Tab-separated table of C-alpha atoms in Angstrom:
chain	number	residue	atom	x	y	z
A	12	UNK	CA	-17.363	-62.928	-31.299
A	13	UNK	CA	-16.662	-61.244	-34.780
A	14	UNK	CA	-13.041	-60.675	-35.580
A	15	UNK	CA	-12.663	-57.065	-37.051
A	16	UNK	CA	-10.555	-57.341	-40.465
A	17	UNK	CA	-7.871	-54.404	-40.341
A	18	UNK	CA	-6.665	-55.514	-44.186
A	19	UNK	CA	-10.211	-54.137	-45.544
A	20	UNK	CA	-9.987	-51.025	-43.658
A	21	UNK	CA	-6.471	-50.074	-44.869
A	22	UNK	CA	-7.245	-50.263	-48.299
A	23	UNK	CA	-10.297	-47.835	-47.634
A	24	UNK	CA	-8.363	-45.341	-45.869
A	25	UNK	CA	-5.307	-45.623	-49.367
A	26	UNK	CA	-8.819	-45.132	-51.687
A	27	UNK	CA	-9.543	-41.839	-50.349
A	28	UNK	CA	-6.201	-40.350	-50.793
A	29	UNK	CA	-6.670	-38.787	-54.304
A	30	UNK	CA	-2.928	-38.363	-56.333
A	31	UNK	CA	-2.726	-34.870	-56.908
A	32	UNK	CA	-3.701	-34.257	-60.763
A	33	UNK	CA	-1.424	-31.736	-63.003
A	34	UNK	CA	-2.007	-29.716	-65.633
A	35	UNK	CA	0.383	-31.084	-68.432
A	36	UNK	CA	-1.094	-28.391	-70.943
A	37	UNK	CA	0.346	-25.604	-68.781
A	38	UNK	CA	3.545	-27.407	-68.002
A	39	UNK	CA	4.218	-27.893	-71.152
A	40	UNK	CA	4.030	-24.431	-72.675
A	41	UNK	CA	5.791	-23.023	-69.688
A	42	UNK	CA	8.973	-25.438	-70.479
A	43	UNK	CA	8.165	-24.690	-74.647
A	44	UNK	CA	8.455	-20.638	-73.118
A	45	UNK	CA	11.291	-21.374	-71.275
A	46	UNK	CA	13.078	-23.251	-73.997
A	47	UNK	CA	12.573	-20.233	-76.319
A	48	UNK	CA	14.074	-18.353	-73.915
A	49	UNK	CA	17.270	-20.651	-73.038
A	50	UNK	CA	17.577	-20.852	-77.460
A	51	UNK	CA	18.999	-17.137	-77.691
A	52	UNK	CA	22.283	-16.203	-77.279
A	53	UNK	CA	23.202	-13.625	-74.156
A	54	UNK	CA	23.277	-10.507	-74.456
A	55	UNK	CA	22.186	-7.188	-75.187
A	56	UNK	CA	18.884	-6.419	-76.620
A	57	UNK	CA	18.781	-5.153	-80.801
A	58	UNK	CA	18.258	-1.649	-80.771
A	59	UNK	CA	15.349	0.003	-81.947
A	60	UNK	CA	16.815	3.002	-83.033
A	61	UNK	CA	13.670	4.398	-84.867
A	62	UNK	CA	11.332	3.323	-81.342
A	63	UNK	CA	14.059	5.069	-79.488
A	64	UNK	CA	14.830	7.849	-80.739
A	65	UNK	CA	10.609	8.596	-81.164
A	66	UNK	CA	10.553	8.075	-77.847
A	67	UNK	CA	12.946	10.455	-76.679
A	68	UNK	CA	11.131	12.645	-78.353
A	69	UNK	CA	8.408	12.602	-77.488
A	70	UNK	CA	9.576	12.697	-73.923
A	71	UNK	CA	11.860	15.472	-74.512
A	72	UNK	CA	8.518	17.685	-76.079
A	73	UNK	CA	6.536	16.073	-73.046
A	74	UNK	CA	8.939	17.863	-70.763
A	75	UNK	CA	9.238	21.195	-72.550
A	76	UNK	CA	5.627	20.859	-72.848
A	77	UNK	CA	5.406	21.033	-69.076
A	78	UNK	CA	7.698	23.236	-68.132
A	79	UNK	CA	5.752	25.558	-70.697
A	80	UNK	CA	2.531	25.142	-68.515
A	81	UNK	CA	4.483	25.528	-65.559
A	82	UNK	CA	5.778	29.173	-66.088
A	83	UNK	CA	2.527	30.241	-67.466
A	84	UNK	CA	1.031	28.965	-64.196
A	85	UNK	CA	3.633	30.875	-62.215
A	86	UNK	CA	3.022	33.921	-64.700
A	87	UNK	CA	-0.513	33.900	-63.752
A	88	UNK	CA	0.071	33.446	-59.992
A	89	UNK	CA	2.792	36.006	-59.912
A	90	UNK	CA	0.568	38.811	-61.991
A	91	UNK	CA	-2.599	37.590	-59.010
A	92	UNK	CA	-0.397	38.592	-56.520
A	93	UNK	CA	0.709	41.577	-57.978
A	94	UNK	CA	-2.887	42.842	-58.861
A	95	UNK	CA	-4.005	41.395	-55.005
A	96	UNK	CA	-0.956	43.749	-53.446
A	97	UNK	CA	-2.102	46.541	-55.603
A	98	UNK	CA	-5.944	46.028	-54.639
A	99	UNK	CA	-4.678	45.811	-50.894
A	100	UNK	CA	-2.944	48.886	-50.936
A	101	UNK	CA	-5.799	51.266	-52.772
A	102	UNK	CA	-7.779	49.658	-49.969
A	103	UNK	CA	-5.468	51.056	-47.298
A	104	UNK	CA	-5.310	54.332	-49.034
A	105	UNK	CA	-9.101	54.503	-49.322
A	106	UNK	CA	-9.879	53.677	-45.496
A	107	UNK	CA	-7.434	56.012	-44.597
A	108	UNK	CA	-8.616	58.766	-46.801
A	109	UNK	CA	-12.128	57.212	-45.406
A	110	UNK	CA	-10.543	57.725	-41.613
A	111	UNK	CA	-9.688	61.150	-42.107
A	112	UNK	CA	-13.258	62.294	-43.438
A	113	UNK	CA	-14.942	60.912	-40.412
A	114	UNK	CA	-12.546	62.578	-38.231
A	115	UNK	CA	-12.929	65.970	-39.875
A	116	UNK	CA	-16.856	65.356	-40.022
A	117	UNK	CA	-16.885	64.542	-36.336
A	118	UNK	CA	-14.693	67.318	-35.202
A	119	UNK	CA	-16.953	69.816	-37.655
A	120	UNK	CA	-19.960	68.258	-35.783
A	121	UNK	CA	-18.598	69.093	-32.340
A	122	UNK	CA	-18.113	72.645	-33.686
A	123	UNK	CA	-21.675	73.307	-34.678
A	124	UNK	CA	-23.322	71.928	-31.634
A	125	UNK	CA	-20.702	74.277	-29.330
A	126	UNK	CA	-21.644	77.407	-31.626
């Protein structure tokens, strides 16, 4: 009978475990980042007043901008209306105007085919 060796088969099984590899590149400008980071002193930012102040600005003629656009739009809308309730109302005027012809031309009719 052959004897099975369990010493050889252990050391198979621990040489197909692979140690997990790092990246030391990355690690190490991570902790450099880090480091930079950890170097300054708390606080509050510098201020850029020159940045700031542009960009408050430009926000501010963003906005007026806008709200510009904004009452034009509800200019435009508002005159649309207007000329749609003025075009609605000839319209009623007209068909009853229109109404009133056919009722005179009808009655008229009657007339001449009695006489």
């Amino acid at each position: 009978m052959a004897t099975i060796a369990t010493a050889p088969a252990a050391d198979d099984n621990q040489s197909h475990v692979t140690p997990h590899k790092r990246n030391t590149e990355s690690a190490l400008d991570s902790d450099e980042s880090h480091d930079d980071k950890k170097q300054k002193k708390p606080g509050r930012k510098p201020i850029m007043t020159e940045a700031s102040s542009k960009r408050t600005a430009q926000n501010r003629a963003a906005q007026r901008a806008f709200r510009e656009r904004k009452q034009n739009y509800l200019r435009s809308l508002e005159d649309k209306v207007k000329e749609l309730a003025e075009q609605q109302e000839r319209t009623a005027r007209e068909n009853e105007a229109l109404k009133q012809r056919v009722d005179k031309l009808h009655s008229e009719n009657l007339t001449l085919r009695n006489g």
